[in-house]
JSON list of C-alpha atoms in Angstrom, two decimals:
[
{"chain": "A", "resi": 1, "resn": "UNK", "atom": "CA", "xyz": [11.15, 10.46, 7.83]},
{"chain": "A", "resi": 2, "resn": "UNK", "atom": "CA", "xyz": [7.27, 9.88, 8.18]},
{"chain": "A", "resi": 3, "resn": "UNK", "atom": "CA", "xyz": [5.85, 7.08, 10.46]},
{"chain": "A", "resi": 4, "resn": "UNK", "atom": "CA", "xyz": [2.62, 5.75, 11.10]},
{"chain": "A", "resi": 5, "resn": "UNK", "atom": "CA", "xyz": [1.62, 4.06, 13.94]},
{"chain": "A", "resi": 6, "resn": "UNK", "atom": "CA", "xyz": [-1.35, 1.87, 15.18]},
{"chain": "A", "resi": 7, "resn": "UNK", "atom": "CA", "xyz": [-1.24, 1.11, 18.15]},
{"chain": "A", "resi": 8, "resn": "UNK", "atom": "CA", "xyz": [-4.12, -1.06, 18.00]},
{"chain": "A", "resi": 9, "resn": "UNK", "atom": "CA", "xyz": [-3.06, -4.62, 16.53]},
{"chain": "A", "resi": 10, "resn": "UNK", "atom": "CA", "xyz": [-6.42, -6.49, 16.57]},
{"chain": "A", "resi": 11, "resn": "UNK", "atom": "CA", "xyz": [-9.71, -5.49, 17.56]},
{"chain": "A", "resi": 12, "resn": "UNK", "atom": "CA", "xyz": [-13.39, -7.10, 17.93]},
{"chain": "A", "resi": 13, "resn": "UNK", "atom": "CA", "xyz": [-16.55, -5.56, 17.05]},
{"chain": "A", "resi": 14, "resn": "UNK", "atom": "CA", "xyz": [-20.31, -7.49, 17.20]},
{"chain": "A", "resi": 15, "resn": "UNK", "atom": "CA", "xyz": [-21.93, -7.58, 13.72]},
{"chain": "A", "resi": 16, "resn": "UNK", "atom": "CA", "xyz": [-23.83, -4.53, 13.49]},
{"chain": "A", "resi": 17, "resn": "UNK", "atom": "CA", "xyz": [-21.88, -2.54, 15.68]},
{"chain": "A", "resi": 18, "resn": "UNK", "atom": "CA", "xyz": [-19.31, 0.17, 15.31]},
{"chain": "A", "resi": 19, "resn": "UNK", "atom": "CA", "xyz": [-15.64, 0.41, 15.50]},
{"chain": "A", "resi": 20, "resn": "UNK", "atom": "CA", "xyz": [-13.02, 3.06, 15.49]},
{"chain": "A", "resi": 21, "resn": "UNK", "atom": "CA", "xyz": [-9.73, 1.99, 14.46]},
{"chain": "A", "resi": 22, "resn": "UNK", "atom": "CA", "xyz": [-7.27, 4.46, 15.43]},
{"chain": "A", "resi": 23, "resn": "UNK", "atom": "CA", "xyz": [-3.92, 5.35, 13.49]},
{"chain": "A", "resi": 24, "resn": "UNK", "atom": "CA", "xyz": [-1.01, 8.28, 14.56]},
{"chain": "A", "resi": 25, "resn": "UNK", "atom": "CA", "xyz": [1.41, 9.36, 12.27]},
{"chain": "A", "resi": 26, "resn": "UNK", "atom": "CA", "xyz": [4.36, 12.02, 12.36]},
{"chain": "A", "resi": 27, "resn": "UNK", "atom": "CA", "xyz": [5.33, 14.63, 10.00]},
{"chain": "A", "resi": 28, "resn": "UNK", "atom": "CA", "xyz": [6.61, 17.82, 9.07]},
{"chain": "A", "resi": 29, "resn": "UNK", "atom": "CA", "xyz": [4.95, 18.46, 6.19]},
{"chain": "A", "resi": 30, "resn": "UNK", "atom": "CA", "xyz": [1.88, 20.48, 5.60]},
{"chain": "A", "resi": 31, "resn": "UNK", "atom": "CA", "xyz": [0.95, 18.65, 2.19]},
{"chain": "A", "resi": 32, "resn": "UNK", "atom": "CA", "xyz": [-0.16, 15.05, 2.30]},
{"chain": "A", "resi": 33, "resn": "UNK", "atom": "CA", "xyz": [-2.90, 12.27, 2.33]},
{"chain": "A", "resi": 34, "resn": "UNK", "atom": "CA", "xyz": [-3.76, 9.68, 4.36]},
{"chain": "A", "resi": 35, "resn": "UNK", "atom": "CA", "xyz": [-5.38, 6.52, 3.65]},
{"chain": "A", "resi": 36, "resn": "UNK", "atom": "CA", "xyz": [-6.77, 3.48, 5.10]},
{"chain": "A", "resi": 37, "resn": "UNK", "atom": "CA", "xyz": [-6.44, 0.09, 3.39]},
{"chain": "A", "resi": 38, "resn": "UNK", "atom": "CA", "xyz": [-8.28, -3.16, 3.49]},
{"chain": "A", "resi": 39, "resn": "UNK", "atom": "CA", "xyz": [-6.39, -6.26, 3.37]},
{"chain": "A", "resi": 40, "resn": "UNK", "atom": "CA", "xyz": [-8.59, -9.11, 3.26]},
{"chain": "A", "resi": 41, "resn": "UNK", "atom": "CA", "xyz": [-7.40, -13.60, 3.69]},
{"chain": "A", "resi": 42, "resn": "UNK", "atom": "CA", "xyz": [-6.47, -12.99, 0.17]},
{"chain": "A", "resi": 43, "resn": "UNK", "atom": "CA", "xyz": [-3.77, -10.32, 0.49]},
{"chain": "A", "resi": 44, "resn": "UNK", "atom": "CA", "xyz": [-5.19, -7.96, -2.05]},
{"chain": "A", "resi": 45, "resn": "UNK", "atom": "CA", "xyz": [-5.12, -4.20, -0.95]},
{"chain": "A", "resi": 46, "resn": "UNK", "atom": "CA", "xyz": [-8.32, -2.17, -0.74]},
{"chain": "A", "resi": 47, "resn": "UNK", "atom": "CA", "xyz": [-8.35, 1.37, -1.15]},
{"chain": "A", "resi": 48, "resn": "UNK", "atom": "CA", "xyz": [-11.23, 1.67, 2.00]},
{"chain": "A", "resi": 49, "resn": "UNK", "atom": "CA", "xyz": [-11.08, 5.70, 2.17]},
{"chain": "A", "resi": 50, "resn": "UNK", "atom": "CA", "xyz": [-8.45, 8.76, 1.30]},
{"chain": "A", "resi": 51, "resn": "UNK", "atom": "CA", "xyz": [-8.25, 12.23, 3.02]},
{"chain": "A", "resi": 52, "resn": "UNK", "atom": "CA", "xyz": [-6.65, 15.34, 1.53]},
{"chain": "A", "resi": 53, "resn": "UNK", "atom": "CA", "xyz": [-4.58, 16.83, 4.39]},
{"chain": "A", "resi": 54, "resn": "UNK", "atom": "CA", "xyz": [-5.19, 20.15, 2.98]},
{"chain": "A", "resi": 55, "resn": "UNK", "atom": "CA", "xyz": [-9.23, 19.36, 3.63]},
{"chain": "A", "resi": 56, "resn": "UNK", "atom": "CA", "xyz": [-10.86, 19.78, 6.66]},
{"chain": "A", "resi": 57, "resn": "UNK", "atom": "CA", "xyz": [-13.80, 17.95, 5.87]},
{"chain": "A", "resi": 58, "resn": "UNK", "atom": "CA", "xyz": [-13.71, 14.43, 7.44]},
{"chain": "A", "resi": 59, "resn": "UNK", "atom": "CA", "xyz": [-13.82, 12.19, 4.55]},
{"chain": "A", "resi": 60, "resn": "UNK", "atom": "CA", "xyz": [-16.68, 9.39, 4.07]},
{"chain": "A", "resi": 61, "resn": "UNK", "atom": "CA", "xyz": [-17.72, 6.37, 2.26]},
{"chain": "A", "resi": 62, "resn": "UNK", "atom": "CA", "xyz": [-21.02, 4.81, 3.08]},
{"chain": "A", "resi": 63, "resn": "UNK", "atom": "CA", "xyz": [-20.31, 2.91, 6.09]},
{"chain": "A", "resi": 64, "resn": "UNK", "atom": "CA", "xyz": [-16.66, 4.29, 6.38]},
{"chain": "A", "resi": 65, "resn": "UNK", "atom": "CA", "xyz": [-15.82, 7.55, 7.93]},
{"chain": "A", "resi": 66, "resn": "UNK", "atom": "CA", "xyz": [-12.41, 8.84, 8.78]},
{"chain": "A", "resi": 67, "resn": "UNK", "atom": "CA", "xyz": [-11.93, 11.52, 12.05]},
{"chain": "A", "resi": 68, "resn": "UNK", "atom": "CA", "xyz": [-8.96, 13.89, 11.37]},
{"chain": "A", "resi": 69, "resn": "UNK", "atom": "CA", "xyz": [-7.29, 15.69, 13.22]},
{"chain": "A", "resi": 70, "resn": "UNK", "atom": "CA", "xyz": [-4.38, 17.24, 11.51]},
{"chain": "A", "resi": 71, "resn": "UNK", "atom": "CA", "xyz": [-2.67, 19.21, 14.49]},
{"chain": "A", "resi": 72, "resn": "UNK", "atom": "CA", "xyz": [-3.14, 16.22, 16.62]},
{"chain": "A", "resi": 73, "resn": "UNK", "atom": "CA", "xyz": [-1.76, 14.10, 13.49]},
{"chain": "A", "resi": 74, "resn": "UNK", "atom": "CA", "xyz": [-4.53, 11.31, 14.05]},
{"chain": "A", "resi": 75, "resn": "UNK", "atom": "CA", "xyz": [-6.76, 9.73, 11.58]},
{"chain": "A", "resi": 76, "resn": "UNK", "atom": "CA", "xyz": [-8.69, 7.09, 13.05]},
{"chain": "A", "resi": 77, "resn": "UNK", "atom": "CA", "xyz": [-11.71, 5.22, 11.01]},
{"chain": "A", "resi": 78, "resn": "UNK", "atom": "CA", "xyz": [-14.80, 4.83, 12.09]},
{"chain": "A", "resi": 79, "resn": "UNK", "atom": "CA", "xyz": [-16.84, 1.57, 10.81]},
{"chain": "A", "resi": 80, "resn": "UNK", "atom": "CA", "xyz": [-20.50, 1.73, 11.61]},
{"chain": "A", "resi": 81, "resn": "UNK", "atom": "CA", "xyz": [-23.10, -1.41, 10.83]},
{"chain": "A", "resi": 82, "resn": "UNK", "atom": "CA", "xyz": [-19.62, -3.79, 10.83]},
{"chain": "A", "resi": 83, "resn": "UNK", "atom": "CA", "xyz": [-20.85, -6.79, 8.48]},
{"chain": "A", "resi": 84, "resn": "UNK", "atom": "CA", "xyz": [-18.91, -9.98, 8.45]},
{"chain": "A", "resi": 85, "resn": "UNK", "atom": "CA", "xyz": [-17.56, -9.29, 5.20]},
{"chain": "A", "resi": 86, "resn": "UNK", "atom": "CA", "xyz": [-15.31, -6.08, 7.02]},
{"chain": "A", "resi": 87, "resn": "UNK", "atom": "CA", "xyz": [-13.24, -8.59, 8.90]},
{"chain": "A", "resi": 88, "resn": "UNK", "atom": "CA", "xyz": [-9.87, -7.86, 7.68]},
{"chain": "A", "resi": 89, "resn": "UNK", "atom": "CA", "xyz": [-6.56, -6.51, 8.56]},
{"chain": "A", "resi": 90, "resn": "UNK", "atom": "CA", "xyz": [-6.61, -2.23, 7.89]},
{"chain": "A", "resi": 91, "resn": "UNK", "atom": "CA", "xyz": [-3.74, -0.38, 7.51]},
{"chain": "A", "resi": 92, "resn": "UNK", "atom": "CA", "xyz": [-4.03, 3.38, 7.61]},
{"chain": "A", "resi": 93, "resn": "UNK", "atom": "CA", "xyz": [-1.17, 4.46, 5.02]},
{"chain": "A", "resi": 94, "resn": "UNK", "atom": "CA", "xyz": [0.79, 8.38, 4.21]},
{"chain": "A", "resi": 95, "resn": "UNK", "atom": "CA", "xyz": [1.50, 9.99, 1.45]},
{"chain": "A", "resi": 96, "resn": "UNK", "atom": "CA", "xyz": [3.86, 12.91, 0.69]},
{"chain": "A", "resi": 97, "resn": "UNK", "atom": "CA", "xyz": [2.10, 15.33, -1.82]},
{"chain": "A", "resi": 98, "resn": "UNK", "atom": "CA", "xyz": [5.51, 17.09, -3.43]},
{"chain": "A", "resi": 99, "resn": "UNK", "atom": "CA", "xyz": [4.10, 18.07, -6.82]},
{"chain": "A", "resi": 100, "resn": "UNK", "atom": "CA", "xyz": [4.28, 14.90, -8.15]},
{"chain": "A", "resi": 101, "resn": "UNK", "atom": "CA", "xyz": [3.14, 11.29, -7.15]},
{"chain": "A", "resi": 102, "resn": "UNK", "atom": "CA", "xyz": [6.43, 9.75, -6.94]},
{"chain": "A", "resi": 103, "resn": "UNK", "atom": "CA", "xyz": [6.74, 9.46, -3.49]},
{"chain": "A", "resi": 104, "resn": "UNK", "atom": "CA", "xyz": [5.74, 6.20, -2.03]},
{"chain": "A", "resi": 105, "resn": "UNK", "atom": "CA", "xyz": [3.16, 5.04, 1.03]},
{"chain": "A", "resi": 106, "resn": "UNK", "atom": "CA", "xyz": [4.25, 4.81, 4.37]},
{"chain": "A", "resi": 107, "resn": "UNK", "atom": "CA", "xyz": [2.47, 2.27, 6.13]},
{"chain": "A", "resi": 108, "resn": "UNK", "atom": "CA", "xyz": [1.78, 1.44, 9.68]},
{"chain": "A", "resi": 109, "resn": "UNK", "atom": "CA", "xyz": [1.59, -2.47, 10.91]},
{"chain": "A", "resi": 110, "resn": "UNK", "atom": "CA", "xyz": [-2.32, -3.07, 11.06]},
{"chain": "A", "resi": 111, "resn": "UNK", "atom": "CA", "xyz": [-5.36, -3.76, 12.62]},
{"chain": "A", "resi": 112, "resn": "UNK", "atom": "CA", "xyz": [-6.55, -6.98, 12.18]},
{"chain": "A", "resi": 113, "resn": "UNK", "atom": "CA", "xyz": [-10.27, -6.86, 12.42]},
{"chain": "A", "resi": 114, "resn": "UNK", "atom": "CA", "xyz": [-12.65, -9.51, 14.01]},
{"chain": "A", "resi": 115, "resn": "UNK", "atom": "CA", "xyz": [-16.20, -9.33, 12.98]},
{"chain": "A", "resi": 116, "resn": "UNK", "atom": "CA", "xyz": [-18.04, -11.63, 15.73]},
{"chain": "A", "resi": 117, "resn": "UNK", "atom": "CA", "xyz": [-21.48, -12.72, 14.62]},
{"chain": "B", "resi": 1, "resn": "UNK", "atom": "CA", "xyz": [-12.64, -1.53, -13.99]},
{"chain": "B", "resi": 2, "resn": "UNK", "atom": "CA", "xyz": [-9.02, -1.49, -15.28]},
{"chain": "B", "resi": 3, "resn": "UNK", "atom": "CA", "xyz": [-6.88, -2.95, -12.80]},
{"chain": "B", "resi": 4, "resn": "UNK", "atom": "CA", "xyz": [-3.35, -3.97, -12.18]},
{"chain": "B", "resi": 5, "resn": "UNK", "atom": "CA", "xyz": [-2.28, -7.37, -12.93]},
{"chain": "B", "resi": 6, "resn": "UNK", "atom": "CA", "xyz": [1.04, -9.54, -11.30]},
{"chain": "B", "resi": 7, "resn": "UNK", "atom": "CA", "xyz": [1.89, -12.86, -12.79]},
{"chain": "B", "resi": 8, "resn": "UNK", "atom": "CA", "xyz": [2.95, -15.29, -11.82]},
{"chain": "B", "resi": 9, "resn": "UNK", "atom": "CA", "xyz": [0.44, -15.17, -8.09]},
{"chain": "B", "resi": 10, "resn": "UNK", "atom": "CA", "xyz": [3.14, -17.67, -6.52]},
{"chain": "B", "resi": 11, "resn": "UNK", "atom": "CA", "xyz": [6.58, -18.07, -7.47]},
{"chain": "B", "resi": 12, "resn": "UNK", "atom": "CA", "xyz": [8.91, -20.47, -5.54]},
{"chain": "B", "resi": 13, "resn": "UNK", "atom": "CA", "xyz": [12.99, -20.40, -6.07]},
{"chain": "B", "resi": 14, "resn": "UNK", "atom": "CA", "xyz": [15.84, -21.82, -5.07]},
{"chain": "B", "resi": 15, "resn": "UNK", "atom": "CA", "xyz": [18.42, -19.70, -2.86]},
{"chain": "B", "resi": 16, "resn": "UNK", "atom": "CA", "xyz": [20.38, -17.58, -5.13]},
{"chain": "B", "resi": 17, "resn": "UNK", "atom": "CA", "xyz": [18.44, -17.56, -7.93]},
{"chain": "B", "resi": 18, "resn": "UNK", "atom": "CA", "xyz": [17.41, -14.86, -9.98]},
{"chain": "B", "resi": 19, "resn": "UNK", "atom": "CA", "xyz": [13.62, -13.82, -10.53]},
{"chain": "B", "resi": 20, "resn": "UNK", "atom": "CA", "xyz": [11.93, -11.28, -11.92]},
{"chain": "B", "resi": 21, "resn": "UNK", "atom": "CA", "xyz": [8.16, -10.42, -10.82]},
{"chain": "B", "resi": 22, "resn": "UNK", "atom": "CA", "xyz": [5.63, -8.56, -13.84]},
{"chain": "B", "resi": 23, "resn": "UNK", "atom": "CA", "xyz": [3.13, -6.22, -13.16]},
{"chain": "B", "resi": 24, "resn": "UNK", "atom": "CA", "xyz": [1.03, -4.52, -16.07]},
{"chain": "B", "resi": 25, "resn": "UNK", "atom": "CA", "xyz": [0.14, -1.22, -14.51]},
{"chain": "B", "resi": 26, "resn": "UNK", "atom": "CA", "xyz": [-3.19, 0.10, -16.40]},
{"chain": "B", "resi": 27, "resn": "UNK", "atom": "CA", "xyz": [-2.62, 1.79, -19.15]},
{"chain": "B", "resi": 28, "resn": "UNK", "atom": "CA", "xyz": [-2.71, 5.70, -18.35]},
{"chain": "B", "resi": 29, "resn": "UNK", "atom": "CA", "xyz": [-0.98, 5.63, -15.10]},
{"chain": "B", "resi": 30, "resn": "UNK", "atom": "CA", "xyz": [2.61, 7.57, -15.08]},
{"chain": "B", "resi": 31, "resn": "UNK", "atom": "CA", "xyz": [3.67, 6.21, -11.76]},
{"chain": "B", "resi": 32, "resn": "UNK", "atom": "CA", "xyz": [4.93, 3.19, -10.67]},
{"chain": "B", "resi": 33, "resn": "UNK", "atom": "CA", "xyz": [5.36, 0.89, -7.50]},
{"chain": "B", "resi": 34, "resn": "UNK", "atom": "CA", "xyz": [6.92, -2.03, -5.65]},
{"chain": "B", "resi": 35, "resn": "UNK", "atom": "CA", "xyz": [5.98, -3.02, -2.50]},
{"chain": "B", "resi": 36, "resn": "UNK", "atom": "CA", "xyz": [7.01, -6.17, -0.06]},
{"chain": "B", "resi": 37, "resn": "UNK", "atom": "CA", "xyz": [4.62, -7.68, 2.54]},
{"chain": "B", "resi": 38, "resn": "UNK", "atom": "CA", "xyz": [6.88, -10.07, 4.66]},
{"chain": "B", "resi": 39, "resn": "UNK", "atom": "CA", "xyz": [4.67, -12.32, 6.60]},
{"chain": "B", "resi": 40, "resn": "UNK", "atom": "CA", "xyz": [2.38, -11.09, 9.26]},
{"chain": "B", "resi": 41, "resn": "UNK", "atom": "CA", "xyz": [4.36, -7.44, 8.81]},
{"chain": "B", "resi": 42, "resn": "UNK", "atom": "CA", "xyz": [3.59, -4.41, 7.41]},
{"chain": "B", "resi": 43, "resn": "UNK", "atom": "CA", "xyz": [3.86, -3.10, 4.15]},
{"chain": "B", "resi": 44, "resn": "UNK", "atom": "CA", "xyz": [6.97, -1.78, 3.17]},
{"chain": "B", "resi": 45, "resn": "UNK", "atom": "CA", "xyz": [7.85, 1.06, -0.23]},
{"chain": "B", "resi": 46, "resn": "UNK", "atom": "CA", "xyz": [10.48, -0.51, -2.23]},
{"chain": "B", "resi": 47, "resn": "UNK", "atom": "CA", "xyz": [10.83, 1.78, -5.57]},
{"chain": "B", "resi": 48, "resn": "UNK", "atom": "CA", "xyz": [8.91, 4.23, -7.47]},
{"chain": "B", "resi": 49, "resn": "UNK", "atom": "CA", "xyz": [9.71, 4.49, -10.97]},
{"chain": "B", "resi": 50, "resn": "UNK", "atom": "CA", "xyz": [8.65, 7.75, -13.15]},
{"chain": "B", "resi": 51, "resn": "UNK", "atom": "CA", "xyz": [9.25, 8.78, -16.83]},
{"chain": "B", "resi": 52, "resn": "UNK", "atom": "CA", "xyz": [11.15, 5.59, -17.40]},
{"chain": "B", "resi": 53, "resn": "UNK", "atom": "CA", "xyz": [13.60, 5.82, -14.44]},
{"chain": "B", "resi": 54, "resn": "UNK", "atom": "CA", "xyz": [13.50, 5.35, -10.25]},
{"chain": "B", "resi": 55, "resn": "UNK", "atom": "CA", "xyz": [12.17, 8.32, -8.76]},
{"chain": "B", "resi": 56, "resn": "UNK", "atom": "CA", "xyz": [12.72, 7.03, -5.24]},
{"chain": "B", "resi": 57, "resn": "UNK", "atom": "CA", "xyz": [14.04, 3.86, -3.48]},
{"chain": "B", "resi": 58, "resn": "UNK", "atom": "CA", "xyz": [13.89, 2.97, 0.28]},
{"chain": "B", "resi": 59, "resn": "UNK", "atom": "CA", "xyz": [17.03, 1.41, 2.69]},
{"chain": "B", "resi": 60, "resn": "UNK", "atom": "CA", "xyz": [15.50, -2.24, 1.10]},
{"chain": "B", "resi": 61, "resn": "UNK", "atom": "CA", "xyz": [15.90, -1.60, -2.18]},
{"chain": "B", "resi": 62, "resn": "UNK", "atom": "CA", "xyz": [19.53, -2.72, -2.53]},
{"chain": "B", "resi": 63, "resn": "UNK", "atom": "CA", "xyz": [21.68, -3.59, -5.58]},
{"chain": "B", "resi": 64, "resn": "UNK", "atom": "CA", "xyz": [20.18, -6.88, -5.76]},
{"chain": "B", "resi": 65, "resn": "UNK", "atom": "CA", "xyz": [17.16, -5.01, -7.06]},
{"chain": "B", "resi": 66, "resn": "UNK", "atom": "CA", "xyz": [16.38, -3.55, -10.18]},
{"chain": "B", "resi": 67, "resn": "UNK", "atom": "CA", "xyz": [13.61, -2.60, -11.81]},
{"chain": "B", "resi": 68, "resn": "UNK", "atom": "CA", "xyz": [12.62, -1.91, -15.45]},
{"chain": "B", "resi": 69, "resn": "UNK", "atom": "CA", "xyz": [9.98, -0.99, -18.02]},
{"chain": "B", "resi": 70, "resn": "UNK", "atom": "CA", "xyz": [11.00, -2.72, -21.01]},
{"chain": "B", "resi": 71, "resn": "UNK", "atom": "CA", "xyz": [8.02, -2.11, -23.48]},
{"chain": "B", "resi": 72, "resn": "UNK", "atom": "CA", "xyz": [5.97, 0.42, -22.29]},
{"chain": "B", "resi": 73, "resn": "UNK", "atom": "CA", "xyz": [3.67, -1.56, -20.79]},
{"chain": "B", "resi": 74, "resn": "UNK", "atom": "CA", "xyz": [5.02, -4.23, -18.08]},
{"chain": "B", "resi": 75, "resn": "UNK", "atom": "CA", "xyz": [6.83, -3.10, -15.38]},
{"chain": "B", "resi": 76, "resn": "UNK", "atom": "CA", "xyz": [9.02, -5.81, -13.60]},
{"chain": "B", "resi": 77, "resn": "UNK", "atom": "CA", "xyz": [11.05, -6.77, -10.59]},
{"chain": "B", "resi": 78, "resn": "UNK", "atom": "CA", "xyz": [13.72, -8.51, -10.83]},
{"chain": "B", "resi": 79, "resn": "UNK", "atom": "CA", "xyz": [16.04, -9.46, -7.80]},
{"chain": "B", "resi": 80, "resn": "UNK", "atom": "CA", "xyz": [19.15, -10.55, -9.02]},
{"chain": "B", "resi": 81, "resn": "UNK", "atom": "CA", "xyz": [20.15, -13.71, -6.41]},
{"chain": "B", "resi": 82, "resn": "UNK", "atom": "CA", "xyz": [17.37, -14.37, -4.16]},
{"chain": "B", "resi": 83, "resn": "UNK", "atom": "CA", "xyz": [18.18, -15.08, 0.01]},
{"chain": "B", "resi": 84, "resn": "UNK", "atom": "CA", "xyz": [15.77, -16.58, 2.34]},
{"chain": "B", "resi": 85, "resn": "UNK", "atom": "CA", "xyz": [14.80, -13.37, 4.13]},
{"chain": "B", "resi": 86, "resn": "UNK", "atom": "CA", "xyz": [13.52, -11.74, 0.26]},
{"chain": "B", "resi": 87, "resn": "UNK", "atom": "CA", "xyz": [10.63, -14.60, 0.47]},
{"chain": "B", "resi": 88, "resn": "UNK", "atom": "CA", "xyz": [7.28, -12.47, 1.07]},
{"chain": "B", "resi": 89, "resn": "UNK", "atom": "CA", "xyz": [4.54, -10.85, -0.77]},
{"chain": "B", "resi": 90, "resn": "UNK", "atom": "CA", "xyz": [5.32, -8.74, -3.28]},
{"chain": "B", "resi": 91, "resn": "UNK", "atom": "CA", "xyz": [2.67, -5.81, -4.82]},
{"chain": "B", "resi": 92, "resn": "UNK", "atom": "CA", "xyz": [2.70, -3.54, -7.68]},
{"chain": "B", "resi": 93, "resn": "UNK", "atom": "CA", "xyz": [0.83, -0.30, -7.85]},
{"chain": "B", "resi": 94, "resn": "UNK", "atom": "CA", "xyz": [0.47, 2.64, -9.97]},
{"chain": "B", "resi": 95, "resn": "UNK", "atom": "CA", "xyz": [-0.90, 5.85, -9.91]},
{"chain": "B", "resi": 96, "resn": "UNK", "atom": "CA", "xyz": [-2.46, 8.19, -12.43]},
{"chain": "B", "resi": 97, "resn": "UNK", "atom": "CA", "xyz": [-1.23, 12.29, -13.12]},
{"chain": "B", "resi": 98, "resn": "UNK", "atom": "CA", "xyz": [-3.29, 14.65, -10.97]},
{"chain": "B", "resi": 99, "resn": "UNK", "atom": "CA", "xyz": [-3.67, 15.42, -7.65]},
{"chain": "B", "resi": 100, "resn": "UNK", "atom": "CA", "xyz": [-6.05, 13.88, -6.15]},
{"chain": "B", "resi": 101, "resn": "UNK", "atom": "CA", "xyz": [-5.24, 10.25, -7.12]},
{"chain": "B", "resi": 102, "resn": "UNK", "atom": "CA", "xyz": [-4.95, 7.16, -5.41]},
{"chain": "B", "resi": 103, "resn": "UNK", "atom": "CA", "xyz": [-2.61, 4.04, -6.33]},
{"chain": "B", "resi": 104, "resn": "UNK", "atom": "CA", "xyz": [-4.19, 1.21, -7.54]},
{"chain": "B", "resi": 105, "resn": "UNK", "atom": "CA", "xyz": [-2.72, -2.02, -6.76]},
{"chain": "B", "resi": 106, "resn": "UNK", "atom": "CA", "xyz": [-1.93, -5.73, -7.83]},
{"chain": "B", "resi": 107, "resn": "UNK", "atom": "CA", "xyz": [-3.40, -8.40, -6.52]},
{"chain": "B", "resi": 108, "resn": "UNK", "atom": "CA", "xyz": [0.50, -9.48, -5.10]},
{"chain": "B", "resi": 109, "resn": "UNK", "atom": "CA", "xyz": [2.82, -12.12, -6.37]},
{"chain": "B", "resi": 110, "resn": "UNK", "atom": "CA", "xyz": [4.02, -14.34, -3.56]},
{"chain": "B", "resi": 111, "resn": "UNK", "atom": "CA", "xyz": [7.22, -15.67, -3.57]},
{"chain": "B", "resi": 112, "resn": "UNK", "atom": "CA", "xyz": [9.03, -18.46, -1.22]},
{"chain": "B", "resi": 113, "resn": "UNK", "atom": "CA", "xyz": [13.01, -19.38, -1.61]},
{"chain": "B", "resi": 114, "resn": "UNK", "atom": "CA", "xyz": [13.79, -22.30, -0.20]}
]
């Protein structure tokens, strides 16, 4: 069975600054994505970024950029300028790719965010 | 932006009740999800549902589950006779054909038994 771990379970950044958040998982399949979601007061998940296993291209998203490292099995992301409005809880997520898209997320337990001003 | 939609956003129900949570998944998607949030906890994968029957279930999803697509456009929950322990947040998702898709989820329904 996958599992994702962060081991991180809050972390503080000064407004403007950067933060990594980082985020292990284990597998034994070649064929996957990863994700990190937002989860903001409101509970509504927030697709933040997605990398393609079979990429090696570190994905990005304006301020958002992810650091994989697939034989490591790490994907930490990388905020830069933090704003207020990134305070949140993140949860960096797996999916199996198996031809389909049945197969579900696997999520780890979150980073909860502080943005200090 | 299509999106998915949950009614109702709070449900509250007695012990041993039975309730069913909707979820209209936009329109194109062939994929289908239910996922819990307990409190402070993690996300957890309930059910998948594909070409109108479960593709996958996890440990949680027990026999007091079920879920259905009864029209070809909702997609519901239903947990047959609800315990303390099932109060939590619960989200639907789906996902479009392809590869390189993402799931798109609900903005959660939450419900309490008391």
């Amino acid at each position: 069975a996958q599992t994702v771990t962060q081991s991180q379970p809050e972390m503080s950044v000064q407004e403007a600054e950067t933060v990594t958040l980082s985020c292990t998982y284990d597998t034994s399949e070649s064929d996957y994505y990863l994700f990190w979601y937002k989860q903001p007061p409101s509970r509504q998940m927030i697709l933040v970024i997605r990398q393609e296993a079979y990429k090696q291209q570190n994905a990005t998203e304006n301020r958002f950029s992810v650091n994989f490292q697939k034989a490591a099995k790490s994907f930490s992301l990388k905020i830069s300028d933090s704003q207020l409005g990134d305070a949140a809880m993140y949860f960096c997520a797996y999916r199996l790719y198996s031809g389909g898209g049945a197969d579900g997320l696997t999520f780890g337990k979150g980073t909860h965010l502080i943005i200090q001003p | 932006e299509p999106e998915v939609t949950q009614t109702p956003s709070h449900q509250v129900t007695q012990m041993g009740q039975e309730v069913i949570l909707r979820c209209v998944p936009i329109s194109n998607h062939l994929y289908f999800y239910w996922y819990r949030q307990i409190l402070g906890q993690k996300v957890e994968f309930l059910v998948s549902f594909y070409n109108n029957e479960i593709s996958e279930k996890s440990e949680i999803f027990d026999d007091q589950f079920s879920v259905e697509r009864p029209d070809g456009s909702n997609f519901t929950l239903k947990i047959r006779s609800t315990k303390l322990e099932d109060s939590a947040m619960y989200f639907c998702a789906s996902l479009p054909k392809g590869r390189n898709t993402e799931a798109f989820f609900g903005q959660g329904t939450r419900l309490t038994v008391v």
